[in-house]
Coordinates of C-alpha atoms in Angstrom, one line a residue:
M700 CA -23.6 -6.2 7.8
P701 CA -25.1 -3.3 5.8
R702 CA -24.4 -3.4 2.0
L703 CA -24.0 -0.1 0.2
L704 CA -23.2 0.1 -3.5
G705 CA -22.0 -3.5 -3.6
V706 CA -19.7 -3.1 -0.6
D707 CA -20.2 -4.6 2.8
I708 CA -19.6 -2.0 5.4
P709 CA -18.6 -3.1 8.9
N710 CA -21.2 -3.3 11.6
D711 CA -19.3 -2.6 14.8
K712 CA -17.8 0.7 13.7
K713 CA -19.3 4.2 13.8
T714 CA -21.3 5.1 10.7
W715 CA -18.9 7.7 9.4
I716 CA -15.9 5.3 9.7
S717 CA -17.9 2.5 8.0
L718 CA -18.7 4.8 5.1
T719 CA -15.0 5.3 4.4
Y720 CA -14.8 1.7 3.3
L721 CA -16.3 2.8 0.0
Y722 CA -13.8 3.6 -2.6
G723 CA -13.7 7.4 -3.1
V724 CA -15.3 8.3 0.3
G725 CA -12.9 9.8 2.8
P726 CA -13.5 11.0 6.4
A727 CA -14.7 14.5 5.3
V728 CA -17.1 13.2 2.7
A729 CA -18.4 10.5 5.1
R730 CA -19.3 13.0 7.8
E731 CA -20.9 15.3 5.1
L732 CA -23.0 12.3 3.9
C733 CA -24.2 11.6 7.5
V734 CA -25.3 15.3 7.9
K735 CA -27.1 15.4 4.5
V736 CA -29.0 12.2 5.1
G737 CA -29.7 13.0 8.8
I738 CA -27.9 10.0 10.3
D739 CA -26.2 10.2 13.7
Q740 CA -22.5 9.7 12.6
D741 CA -21.5 8.2 16.0
R742 CA -24.2 5.5 15.9
P743 CA -22.9 2.0 14.9
A744 CA -23.5 1.1 11.3
S745 CA -25.5 -2.0 12.3
E746 CA -28.3 0.4 13.5
I747 CA -28.8 2.0 10.1
H748 CA -32.3 1.4 8.8
E749 CA -33.1 0.3 5.3
D750 CA -34.7 3.7 4.4
E751 CA -31.5 5.5 5.5
L752 CA -29.4 3.1 3.5
S753 CA -31.5 3.7 0.4
R754 CA -31.2 7.5 0.9
L755 CA -27.4 7.2 1.3
A756 CA -27.2 5.1 -1.8
G757 CA -29.3 7.6 -3.8
L758 CA -27.2 10.5 -2.6
L759 CA -23.9 8.8 -3.4
E760 CA -25.0 7.9 -6.9
S761 CA -26.5 11.3 -7.7
E762 CA -23.8 13.7 -6.2
Y763 CA -20.6 11.7 -5.9
T764 CA -18.4 9.6 -8.1
V765 CA -17.5 6.5 -6.1
E766 CA -16.6 2.8 -6.5
G767 CA -16.9 1.4 -10.0
P768 CA -17.4 4.7 -11.9
L769 CA -14.5 6.3 -10.1
R770 CA -12.2 3.4 -10.8
R771 CA -13.3 3.4 -14.4
Q772 CA -12.7 7.2 -14.7
L773 CA -9.2 6.9 -13.2
S774 CA -8.2 4.1 -15.6
Q775 CA -9.6 6.0 -18.6
N776 CA -7.5 9.0 -17.5
I777 CA -4.3 6.9 -17.4
Q778 CA -5.2 5.3 -20.8
R779 CA -5.6 8.7 -22.3
L780 CA -2.2 9.7 -21.1
N781 CA -0.7 6.5 -22.5
R782 CA -2.5 7.1 -25.8
I783 CA -1.2 10.6 -26.4
T784 CA 2.3 9.4 -25.3
C785 CA 2.9 12.3 -23.0
Y786 CA 5.7 12.1 -20.4
R787 CA 3.3 11.1 -17.6
G788 CA 1.8 8.4 -19.9
L789 CA 5.3 7.0 -20.6
R790 CA 6.1 6.9 -16.8
H791 CA 2.8 5.0 -16.2
R792 CA 3.6 2.6 -19.0
R793 CA 7.1 1.9 -17.6
G794 CA 5.9 1.6 -14.1
L795 CA 8.1 4.4 -12.8
P796 CA 7.2 7.4 -10.5
V797 CA 5.0 9.9 -12.4
R798 CA 5.3 13.0 -10.3
G799 CA 9.0 13.8 -10.5
Q800 CA 10.4 11.7 -7.7
R801 CA 13.9 10.5 -7.9
T802 CA 14.6 7.0 -9.0
R803 CA 18.4 6.5 -8.5
T804 CA 17.6 5.6 -4.9
N805 CA 14.1 4.9 -3.5
A806 CA 11.1 4.3 -5.9
R807 CA 11.0 0.7 -4.8
T808 CA 7.3 0.7 -4.6
R809 CA 6.9 1.5 -8.3
K810 CA 10.0 -0.3 -9.5
G811 CA 9.6 -3.5 -7.5
P812 CA 12.3 -5.5 -5.8
K813 CA 15.9 -4.8 -6.7
K814 CA 17.3 -6.5 -9.8
T815 CA 21.0 -6.8 -9.1
V816 CA 23.3 -6.2 -12.1
A817 CA 26.8 -7.7 -11.9
G818 CA 29.4 -5.0 -11.9
K819 CA 32.7 -5.2 -13.6
K820 CA 35.6 -6.3 -11.4
G821 CA 38.4 -3.8 -11.3
V822 CA 41.6 -4.8 -13.3
K823 CA 44.4 -5.3 -10.8
D824 CA 47.6 -3.5 -11.6
L825 CA 50.4 -6.1 -11.6
R826 CA 53.4 -3.9 -11.5

């Protein structure tokens, strides 16, 4: 199993699909990487040679923000929003949707499981 930037990429899949296992590398970037390094993108990842792996790693570190630095950058951006107490920062802090989605219904992914609140029972009219 080839190891690239601290991540084991799967052997049995095509090279471009295996590269998408890296955080921050999608299908388009993976295909672009294969072309730049000169690797056949349809070849299984197990057939990548060490020199090709080192060229891939060098290209990823020099031209792209992936894995650890990308995660760090995203968390710093969210911390900055929290620190300046803008609306988006408050939404992040409260764990609510950030981009204007409705919360009266839906938003279960951000809000978590339902917390049922007991409602008042209606007063019966005894006339």
